[in-house]
Coordinates of C-alpha atoms in Angstrom, one line a residue:
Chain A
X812 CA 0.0 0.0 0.0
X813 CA 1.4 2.8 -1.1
X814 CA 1.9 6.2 2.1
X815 CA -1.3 8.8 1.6
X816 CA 1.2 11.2 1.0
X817 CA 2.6 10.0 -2.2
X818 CA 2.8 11.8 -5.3
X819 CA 0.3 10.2 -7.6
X820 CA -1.2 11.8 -11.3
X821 CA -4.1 12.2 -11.6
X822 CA -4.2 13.6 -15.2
X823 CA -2.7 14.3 -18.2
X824 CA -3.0 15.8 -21.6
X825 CA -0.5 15.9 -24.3
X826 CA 0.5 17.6 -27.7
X827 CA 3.1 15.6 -30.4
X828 CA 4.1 15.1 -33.3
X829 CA 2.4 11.8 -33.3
X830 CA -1.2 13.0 -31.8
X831 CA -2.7 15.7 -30.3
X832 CA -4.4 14.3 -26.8
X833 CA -3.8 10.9 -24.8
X834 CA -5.8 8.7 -27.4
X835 CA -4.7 10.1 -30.5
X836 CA -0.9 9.8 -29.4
X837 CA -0.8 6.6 -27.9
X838 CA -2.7 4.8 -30.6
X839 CA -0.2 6.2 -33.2
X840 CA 2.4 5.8 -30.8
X841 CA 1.5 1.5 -30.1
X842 CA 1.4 1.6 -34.1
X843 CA 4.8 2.7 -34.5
X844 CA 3.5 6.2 -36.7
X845 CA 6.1 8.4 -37.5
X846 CA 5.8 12.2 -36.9
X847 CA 9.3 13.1 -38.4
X848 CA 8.2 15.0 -41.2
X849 CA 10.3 17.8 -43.6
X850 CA 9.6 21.1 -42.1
X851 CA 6.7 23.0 -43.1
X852 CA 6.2 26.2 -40.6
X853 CA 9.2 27.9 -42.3
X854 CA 11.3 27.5 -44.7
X855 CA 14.4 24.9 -43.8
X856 CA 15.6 24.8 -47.2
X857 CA 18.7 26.8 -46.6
X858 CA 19.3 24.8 -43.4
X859 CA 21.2 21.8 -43.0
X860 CA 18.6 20.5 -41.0
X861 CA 15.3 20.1 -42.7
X862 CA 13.2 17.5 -40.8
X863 CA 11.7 17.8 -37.4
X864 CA 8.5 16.3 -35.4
X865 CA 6.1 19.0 -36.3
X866 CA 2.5 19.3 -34.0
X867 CA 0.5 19.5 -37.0
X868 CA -3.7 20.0 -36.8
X869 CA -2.9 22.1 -33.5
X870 CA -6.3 25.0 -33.5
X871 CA -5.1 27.8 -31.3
X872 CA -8.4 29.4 -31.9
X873 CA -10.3 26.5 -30.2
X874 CA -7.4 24.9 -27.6
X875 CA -6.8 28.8 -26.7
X876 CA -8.5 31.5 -25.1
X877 CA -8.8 34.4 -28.2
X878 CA -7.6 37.2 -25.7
X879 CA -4.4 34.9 -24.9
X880 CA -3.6 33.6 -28.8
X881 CA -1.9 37.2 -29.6
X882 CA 0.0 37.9 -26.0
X883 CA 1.7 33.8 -26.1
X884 CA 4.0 32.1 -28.1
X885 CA 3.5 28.4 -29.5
X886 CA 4.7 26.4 -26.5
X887 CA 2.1 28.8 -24.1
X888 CA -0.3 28.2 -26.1
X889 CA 0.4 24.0 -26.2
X890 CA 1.0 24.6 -22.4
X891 CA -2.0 26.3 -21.7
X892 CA -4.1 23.8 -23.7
X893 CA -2.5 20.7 -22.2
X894 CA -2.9 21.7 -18.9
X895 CA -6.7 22.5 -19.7
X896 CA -7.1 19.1 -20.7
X897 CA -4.7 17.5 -17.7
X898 CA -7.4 19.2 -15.5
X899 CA -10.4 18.1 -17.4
X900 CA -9.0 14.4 -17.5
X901 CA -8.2 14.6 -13.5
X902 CA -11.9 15.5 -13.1
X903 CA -10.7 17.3 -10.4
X904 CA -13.4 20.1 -8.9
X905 CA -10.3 23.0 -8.3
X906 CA -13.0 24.4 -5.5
X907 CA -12.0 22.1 -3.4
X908 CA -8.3 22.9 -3.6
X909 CA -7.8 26.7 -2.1
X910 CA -6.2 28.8 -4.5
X911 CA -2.4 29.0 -2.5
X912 CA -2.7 25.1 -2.6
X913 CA -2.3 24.8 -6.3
X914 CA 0.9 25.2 -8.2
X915 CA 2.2 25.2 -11.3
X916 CA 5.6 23.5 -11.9
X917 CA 6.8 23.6 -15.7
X918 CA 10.0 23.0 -17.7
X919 CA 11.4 25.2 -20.6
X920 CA 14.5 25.1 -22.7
X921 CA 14.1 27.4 -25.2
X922 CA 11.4 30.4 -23.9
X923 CA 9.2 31.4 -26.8
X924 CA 11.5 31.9 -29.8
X925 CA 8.7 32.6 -32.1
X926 CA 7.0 35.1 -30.6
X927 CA 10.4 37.0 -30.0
X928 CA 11.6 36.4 -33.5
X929 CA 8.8 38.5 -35.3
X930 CA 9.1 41.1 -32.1
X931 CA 13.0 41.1 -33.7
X932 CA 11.6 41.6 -36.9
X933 CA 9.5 44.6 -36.2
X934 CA 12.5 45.9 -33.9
X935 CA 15.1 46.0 -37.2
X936 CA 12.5 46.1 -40.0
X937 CA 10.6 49.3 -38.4
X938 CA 11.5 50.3 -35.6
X939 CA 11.2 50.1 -31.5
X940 CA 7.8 51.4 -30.9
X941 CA 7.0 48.1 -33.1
X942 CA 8.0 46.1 -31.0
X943 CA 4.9 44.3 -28.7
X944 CA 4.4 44.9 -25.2
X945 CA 3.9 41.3 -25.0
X946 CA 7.2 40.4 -25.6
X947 CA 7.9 41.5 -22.6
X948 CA 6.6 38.0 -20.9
X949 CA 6.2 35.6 -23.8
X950 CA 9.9 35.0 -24.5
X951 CA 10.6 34.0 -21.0
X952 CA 11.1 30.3 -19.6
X953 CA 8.2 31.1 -16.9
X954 CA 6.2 32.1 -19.1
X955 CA 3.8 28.8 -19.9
X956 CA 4.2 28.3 -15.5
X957 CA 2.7 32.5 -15.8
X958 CA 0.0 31.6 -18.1
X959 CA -1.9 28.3 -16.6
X960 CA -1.2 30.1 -12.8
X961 CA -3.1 33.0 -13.9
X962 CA -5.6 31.1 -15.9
X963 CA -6.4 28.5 -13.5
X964 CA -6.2 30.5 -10.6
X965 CA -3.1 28.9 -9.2
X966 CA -1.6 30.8 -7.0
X967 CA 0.6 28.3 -4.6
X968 CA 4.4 27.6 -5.1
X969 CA 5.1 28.2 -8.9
X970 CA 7.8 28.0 -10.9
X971 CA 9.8 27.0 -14.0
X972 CA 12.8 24.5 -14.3
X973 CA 15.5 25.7 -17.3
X974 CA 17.3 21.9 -17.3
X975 CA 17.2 21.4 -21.0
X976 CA 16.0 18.2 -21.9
X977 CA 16.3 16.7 -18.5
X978 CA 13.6 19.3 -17.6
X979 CA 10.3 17.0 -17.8
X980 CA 11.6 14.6 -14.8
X981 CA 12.7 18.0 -12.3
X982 CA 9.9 19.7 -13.0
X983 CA 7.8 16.5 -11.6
X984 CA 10.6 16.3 -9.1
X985 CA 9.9 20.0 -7.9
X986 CA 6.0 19.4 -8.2
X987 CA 6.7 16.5 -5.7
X988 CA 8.9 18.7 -3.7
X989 CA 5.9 21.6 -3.4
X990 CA 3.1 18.9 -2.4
X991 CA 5.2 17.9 0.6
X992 CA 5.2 21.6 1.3
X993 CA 1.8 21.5 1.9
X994 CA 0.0 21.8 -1.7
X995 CA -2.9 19.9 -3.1
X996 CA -2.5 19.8 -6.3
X997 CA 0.3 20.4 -8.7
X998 CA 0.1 20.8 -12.4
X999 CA 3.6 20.1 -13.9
X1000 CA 5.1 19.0 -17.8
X1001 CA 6.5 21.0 -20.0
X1002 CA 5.9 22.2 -23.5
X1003 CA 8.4 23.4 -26.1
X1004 CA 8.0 24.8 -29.5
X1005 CA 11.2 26.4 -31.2
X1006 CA 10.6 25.1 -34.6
X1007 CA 11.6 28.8 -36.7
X1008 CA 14.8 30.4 -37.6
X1009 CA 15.9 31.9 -34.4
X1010 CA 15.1 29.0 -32.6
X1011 CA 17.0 26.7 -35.5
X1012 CA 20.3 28.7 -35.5
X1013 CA 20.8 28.1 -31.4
X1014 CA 19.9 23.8 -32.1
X1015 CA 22.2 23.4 -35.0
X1016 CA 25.3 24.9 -32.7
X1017 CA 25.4 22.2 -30.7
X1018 CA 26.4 19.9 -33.6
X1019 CA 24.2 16.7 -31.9
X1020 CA 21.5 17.7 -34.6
X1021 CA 21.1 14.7 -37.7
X1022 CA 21.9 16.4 -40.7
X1023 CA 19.9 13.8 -43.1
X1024 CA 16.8 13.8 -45.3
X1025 CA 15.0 10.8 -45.4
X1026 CA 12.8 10.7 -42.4
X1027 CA 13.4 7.3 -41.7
X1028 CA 16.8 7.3 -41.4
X1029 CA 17.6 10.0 -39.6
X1030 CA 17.3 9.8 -35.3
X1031 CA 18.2 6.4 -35.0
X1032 CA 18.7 5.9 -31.3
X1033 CA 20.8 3.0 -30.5
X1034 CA 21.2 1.9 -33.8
X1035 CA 24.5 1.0 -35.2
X1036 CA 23.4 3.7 -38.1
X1037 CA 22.8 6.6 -35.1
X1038 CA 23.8 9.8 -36.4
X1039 CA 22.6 13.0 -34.4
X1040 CA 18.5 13.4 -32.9
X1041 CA 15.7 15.5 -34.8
X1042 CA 14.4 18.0 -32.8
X1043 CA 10.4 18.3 -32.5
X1044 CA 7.7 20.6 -30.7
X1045 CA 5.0 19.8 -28.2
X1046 CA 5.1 18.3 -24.8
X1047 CA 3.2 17.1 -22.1
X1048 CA 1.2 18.5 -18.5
X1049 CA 0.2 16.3 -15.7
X1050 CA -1.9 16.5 -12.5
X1051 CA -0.2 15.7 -9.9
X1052 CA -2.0 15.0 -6.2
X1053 CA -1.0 13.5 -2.9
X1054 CA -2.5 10.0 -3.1
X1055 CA -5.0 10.4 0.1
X1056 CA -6.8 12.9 -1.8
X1057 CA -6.6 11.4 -5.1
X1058 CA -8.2 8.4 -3.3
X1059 CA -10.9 10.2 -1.0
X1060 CA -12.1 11.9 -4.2
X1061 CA -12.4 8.2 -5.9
X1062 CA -9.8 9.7 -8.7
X1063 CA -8.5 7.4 -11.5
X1064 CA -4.7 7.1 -10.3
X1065 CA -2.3 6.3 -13.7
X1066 CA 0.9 6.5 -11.1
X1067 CA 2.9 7.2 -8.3
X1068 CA 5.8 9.2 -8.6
X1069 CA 7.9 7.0 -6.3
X1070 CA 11.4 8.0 -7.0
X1071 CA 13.0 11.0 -8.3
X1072 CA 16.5 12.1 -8.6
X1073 CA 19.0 14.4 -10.5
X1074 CA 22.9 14.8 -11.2
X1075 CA 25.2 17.0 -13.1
X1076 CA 27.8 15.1 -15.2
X1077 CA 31.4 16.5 -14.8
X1078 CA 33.0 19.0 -17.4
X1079 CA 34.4 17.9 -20.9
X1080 CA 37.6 16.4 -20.3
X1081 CA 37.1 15.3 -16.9
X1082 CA 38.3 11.3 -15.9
X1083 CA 35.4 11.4 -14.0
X1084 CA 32.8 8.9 -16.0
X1085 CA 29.0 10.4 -16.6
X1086 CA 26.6 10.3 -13.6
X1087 CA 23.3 9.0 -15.5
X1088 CA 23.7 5.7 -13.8
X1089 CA 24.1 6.7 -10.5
X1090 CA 21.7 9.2 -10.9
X1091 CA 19.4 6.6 -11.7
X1092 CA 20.4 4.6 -8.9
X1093 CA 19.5 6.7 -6.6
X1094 CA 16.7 7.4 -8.1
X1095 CA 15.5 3.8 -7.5
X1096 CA 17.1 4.0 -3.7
X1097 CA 14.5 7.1 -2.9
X1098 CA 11.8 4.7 -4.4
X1099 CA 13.5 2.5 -2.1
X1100 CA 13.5 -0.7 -4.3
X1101 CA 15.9 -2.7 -6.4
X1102 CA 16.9 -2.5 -10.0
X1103 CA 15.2 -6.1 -10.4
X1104 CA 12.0 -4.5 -9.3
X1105 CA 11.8 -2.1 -12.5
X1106 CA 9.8 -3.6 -15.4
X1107 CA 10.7 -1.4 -18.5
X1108 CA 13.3 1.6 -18.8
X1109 CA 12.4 4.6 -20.6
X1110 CA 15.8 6.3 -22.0
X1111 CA 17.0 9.5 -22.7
X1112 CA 17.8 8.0 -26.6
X1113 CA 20.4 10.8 -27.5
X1114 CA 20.4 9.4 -31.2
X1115 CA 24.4 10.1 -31.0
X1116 CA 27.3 7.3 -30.8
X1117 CA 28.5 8.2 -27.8
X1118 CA 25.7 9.6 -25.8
X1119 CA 24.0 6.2 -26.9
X1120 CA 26.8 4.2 -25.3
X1121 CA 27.2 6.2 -22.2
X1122 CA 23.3 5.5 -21.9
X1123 CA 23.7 1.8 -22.4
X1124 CA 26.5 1.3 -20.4
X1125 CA 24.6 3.1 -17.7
X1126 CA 21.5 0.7 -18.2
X1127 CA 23.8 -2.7 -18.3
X1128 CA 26.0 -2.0 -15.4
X1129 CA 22.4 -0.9 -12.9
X1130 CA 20.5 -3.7 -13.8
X1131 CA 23.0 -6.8 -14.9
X1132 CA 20.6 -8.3 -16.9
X1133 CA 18.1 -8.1 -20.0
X1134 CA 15.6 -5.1 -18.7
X1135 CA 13.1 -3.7 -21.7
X1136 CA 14.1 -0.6 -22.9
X1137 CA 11.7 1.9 -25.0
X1138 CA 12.6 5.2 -26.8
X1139 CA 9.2 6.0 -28.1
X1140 CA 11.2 9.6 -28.9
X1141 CA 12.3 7.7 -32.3
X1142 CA 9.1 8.8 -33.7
X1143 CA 8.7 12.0 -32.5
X1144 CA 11.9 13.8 -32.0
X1145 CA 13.4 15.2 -28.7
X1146 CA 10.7 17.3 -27.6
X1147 CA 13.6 19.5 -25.6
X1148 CA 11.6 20.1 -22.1
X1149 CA 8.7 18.6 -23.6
X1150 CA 10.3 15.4 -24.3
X1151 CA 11.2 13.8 -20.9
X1152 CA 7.5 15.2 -19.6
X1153 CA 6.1 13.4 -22.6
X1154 CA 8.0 10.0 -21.8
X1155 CA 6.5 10.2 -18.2
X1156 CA 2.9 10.6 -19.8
X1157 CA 3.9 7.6 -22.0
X1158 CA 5.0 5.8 -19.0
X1159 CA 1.9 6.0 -17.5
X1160 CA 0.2 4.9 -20.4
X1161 CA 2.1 1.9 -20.3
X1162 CA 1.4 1.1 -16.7
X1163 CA -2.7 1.7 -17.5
X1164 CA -2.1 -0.8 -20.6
X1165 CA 1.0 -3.1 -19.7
X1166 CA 2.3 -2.6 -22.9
X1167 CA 5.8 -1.1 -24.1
X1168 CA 5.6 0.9 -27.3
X1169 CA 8.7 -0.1 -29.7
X1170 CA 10.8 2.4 -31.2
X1171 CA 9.7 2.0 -34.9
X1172 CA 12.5 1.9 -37.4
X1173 CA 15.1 1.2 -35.3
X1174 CA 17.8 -1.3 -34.8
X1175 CA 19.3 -1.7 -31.9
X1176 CA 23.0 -2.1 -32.3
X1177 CA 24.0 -5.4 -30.9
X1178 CA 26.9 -4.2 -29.6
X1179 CA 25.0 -1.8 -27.1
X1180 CA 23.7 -5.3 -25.3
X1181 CA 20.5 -3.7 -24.4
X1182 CA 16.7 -5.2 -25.1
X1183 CA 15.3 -2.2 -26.9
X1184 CA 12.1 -2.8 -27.9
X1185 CA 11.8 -2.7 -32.0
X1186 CA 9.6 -3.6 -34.7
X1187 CA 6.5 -3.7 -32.7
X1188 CA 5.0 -3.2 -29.1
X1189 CA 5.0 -5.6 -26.7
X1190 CA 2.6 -7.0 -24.0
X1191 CA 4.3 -7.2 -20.6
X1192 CA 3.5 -7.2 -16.8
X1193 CA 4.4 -3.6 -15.8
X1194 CA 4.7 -2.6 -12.2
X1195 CA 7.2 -0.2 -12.4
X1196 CA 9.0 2.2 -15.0
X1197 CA 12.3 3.9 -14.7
X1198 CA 12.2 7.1 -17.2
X1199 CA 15.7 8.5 -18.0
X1200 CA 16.6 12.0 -19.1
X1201 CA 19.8 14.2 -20.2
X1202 CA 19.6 17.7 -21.2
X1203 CA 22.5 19.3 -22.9
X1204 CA 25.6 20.3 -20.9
X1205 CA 25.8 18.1 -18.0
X1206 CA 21.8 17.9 -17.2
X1207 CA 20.6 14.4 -15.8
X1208 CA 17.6 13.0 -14.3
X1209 CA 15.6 10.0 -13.4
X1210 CA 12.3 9.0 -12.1
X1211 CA 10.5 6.0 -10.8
X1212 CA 6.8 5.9 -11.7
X1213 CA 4.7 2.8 -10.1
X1214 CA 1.3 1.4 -9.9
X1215 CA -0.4 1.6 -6.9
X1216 CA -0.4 -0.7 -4.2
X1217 CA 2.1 -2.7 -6.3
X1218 CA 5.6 -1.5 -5.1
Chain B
X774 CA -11.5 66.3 -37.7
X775 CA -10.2 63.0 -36.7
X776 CA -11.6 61.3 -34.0
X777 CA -11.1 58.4 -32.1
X778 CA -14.2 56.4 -31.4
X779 CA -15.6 53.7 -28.7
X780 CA -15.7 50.7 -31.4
X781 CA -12.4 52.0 -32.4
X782 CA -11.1 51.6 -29.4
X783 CA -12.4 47.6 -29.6
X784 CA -10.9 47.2 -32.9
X785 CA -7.4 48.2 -31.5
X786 CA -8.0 45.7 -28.3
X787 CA -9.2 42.9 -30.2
X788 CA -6.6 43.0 -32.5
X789 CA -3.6 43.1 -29.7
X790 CA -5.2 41.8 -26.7
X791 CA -8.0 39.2 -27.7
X792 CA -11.5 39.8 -27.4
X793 CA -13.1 41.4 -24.4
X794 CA -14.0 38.7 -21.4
X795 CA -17.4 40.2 -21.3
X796 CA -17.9 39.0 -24.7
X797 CA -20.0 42.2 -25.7
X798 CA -18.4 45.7 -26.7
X799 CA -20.7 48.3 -26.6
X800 CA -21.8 51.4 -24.3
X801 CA -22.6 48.9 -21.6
X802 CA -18.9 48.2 -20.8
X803 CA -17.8 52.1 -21.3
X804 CA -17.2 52.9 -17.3
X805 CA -16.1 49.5 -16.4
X806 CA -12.6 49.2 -15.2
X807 CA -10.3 47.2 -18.1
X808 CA -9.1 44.6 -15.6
X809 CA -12.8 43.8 -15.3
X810 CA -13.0 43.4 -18.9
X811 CA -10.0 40.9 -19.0
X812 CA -7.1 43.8 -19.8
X813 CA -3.8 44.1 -17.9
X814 CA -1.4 46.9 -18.0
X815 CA 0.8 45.4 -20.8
X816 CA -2.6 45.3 -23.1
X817 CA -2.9 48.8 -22.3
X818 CA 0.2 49.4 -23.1
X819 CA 0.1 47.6 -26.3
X820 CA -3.2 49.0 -27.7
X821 CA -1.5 52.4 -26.4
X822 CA 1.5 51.7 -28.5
X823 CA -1.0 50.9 -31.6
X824 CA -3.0 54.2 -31.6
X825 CA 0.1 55.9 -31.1
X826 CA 1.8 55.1 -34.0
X827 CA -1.7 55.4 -35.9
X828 CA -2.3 58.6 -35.2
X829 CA 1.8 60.0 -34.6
X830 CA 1.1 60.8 -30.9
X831 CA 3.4 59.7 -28.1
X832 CA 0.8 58.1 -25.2
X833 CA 3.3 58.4 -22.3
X834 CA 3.2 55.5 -19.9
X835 CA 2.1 57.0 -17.1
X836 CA -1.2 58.2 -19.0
X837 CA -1.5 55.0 -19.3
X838 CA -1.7 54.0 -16.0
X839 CA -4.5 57.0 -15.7
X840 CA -6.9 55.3 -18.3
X841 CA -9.0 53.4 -15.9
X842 CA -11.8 52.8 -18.4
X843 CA -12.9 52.7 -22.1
X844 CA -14.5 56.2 -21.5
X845 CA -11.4 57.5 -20.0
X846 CA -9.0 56.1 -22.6
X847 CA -11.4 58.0 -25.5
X848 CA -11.5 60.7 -24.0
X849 CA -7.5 60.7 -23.5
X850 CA -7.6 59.6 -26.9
X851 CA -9.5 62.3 -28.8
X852 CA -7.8 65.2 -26.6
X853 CA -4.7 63.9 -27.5
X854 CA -5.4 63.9 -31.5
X855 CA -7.2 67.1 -31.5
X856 CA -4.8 69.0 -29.7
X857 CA -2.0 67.8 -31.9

């Protein structure tokens, strides 16, 4: 029996490349679809990266309040629909929660390029007084946090996480942090959506980006063939409750957050090895349980040689034996702080259905020794997930999600 | 003579800060107070920023602050663009 003071969700929404809500993703996401598509919200052609998981069918003017759609960038806007429908799918009645007992806990990695990109326009093209007031808030990291606290009414323990990819898993870890504090209820995810120029030029610098053009081929994570990630938009928000209210209210519970940990790897050059693996051990420690306890791994999936190794080493040397791995990120791109927040919504799904999705059209390298799960999705007894995360320039994270009453 | 009218004024919000809360825009909503009608200060500023470079008047921000209301904010408005 799991302590009534657990963190549990409650509820969840989510925006990919792959679907927009939990049905529409996860189906496409069990069938192995592919949202890796050539750019079409600008023009990549001059870029050496042309592909990308874009959200496509996403209706502002219906997800959106119409006084919000001209003050918020892209990711608000997914952010403030997501958490909309996080709350509608926790059927939680927010009048029983006072207003200081609700927070909002995001992560962002890029802010709200843009938005600030045709403020930067105006600003060169014509002038200062062109520039919108608006872009005073809807470039900044806090900015999806700002928006769903003010919309919602949540006026508790805020606040935004800036950990790159690795952002998903602490923003649930700070969401855990702020119910111990006293909250009842939490929403927490994170949304990112930096698909235009500006936001381009600041990816491509960091040289991890896959330069190719057939969608297929080109973020391969743990495949001998692995040769750089495609970035994508989108994300996920959850609702996150201690587990005695969750269960006094009779709500549907997809999860405990059991375990939660993070770590900062050392600096380029160091003999010091990464610390994914101990992060993720500890991780597991503050769930207090064993590595032969975890049923499925979700991992970070760099899509690079060496990040890829790093990972599976990590994975081989914690668990010493054959655990299922999933990297349902192969078909949608590395969301940036939407990405880990998706994999825990995907986690959860896997727990409601004990089913691992496969990453589709993948190989795993056989030389990485790990059982990632390919070709198609597969049936298992799931208790217990471990969902991995790295976020560029030494940003690591790991969470334990479990059922219920089954620890 | 120019002037600077009450739907005018609605055009200008709609455009930069969504559509009024109140869902109607019409003489029923001229004395209420903007943050009733679902405007902050940085949609004031905005729409202030609009009408100035429409009509080539500088709104200074602290007028800003002083326009309480639709009515107020016309008023402001039309002074402004007469007595330039």
């Amino acid at each position: 029996m799991i302590a009534t003071d657990t963190a549990v969700f409650t509820g969840m929404d989510i925006i990919a490349p792959t679907g927009i809500g939990i049905e529409d993703y996860w189906s496409a996401t069990l069938a192995g679809t592919a949202g890796i598509r050539p750019i079409e919200r600008f023009d990549a052609s001059g870029y050496p990266v042309r592909l990308a998981g874009e959200v496509r069918g996403f209706d502002e003017s219906v997800r959106v309040p119409a006084r919000l759609v001209p003050q918020t960038d892209r990711m608000t806007q997914f952010a403030l629909a997501a958490a909309d429908g996080a709350l509608t799918d926790s059927a939680l009645d927010l009048d029983t929660v006072p207003e200081f007992g609700r927070a909002v806990v995001t992560a962002n990695s890029s802010g709200g390029f843009e938005f600030g990109q045709r403020e930067l326009e105006n600003l060169w093209s014509r002038g200062s007084e062109y520039v919108g007031a608006y872009q005073s808030i809807a470039w900044f990291y806090a900015a999806n946090t700002g928006q769903v606290s003010i919309r919602h009414g949540f006026k508790g323990n805020c606040g935004v996480v800036a950990t790159e990819q690795a952002g998903g898993l602490d923003a649930a870890g700070q969401a855990r942090r702020v119910l111990r504090n006293g909250a009842g209820v939490v929403l927490t995810g994170g949304t990112d959506a930096s698909l235009c120029p500006w936001g381009f030029i600041t990816q491509l610098r960091t040289g991890l980006l896959s330069t190719r053009t057939d969608p297929s081929r080109a973020y391969l994570p743990f495949d001998a063939d692995a040769n750089g990630f495609l970035p994508g938009e989108g994300g996920a928000m959850l609702v996150m409750e201690p587990y005695g209210s969750a269960a006094a209210r009779g709500a549907r519970v997809y999860g405990a957050l059991t375990g939660y940990a993070c770590g900062f790897d050392p600096p380029p050059g160091s003999p010091r090895p990464p610390v994914l693996g101990r992060v993720a051990r500890r991780a597991l420690d503050d769930a207090g349980i064993d590595p032969a306890q975890v049923d499925v791994v979700f991992a970070d999936a760099a899509g690079t040689p060496a990040l890829d190794r790093a990972e599976a080493a990590a994975i081989r040397d914690l668990f010493g034996r054959p655990v299922p791995v999933a990297a349902p990120k192969a078909m949608t791109g590395r969301l940036y702080a939407g990405g880990a927040a998706l994999d825990l919504a995907t986690a959860l799904l896997c727990l409601r259905d004990q089913i691992i999705p496969a990453a589709a059209g993948v190989t795993a390298d056989p030389r990485l020794d790990i059982d990632l799960v390919t070709d198609a999705s597969r049936p298992a007894a799931i208790h217990t997930v471990l969902v991995l995360a790295r976020g560029y320039g030494g940003f690591n994270a790991a969470a334990v999600l479990s059922l219920p009453g089954e620890e | 003579m120019t002037t600077f009218t009450m739907e005018d004024l609605g055009a200008v919000l709609k455009d930069a800060a969504g559509a009024p809360e109140t869902g109607a825009w019409n003489d029923d909503v001229l004395d209420l107070p903007f943050y009733e009608l679902g405007y902050d200060s940085l949609a004031l500023l905005e729409v202030s920023a609009r009408i100035g470079r429409q009509f080539k008047i500088a709104i200074p921000d602290d007028a800003v602050v002083e326009m309480k209301t639709p009515r107020i904010a016309v008023e402001y408005i039309n002074a402004r663009i007469t007595g330039a």
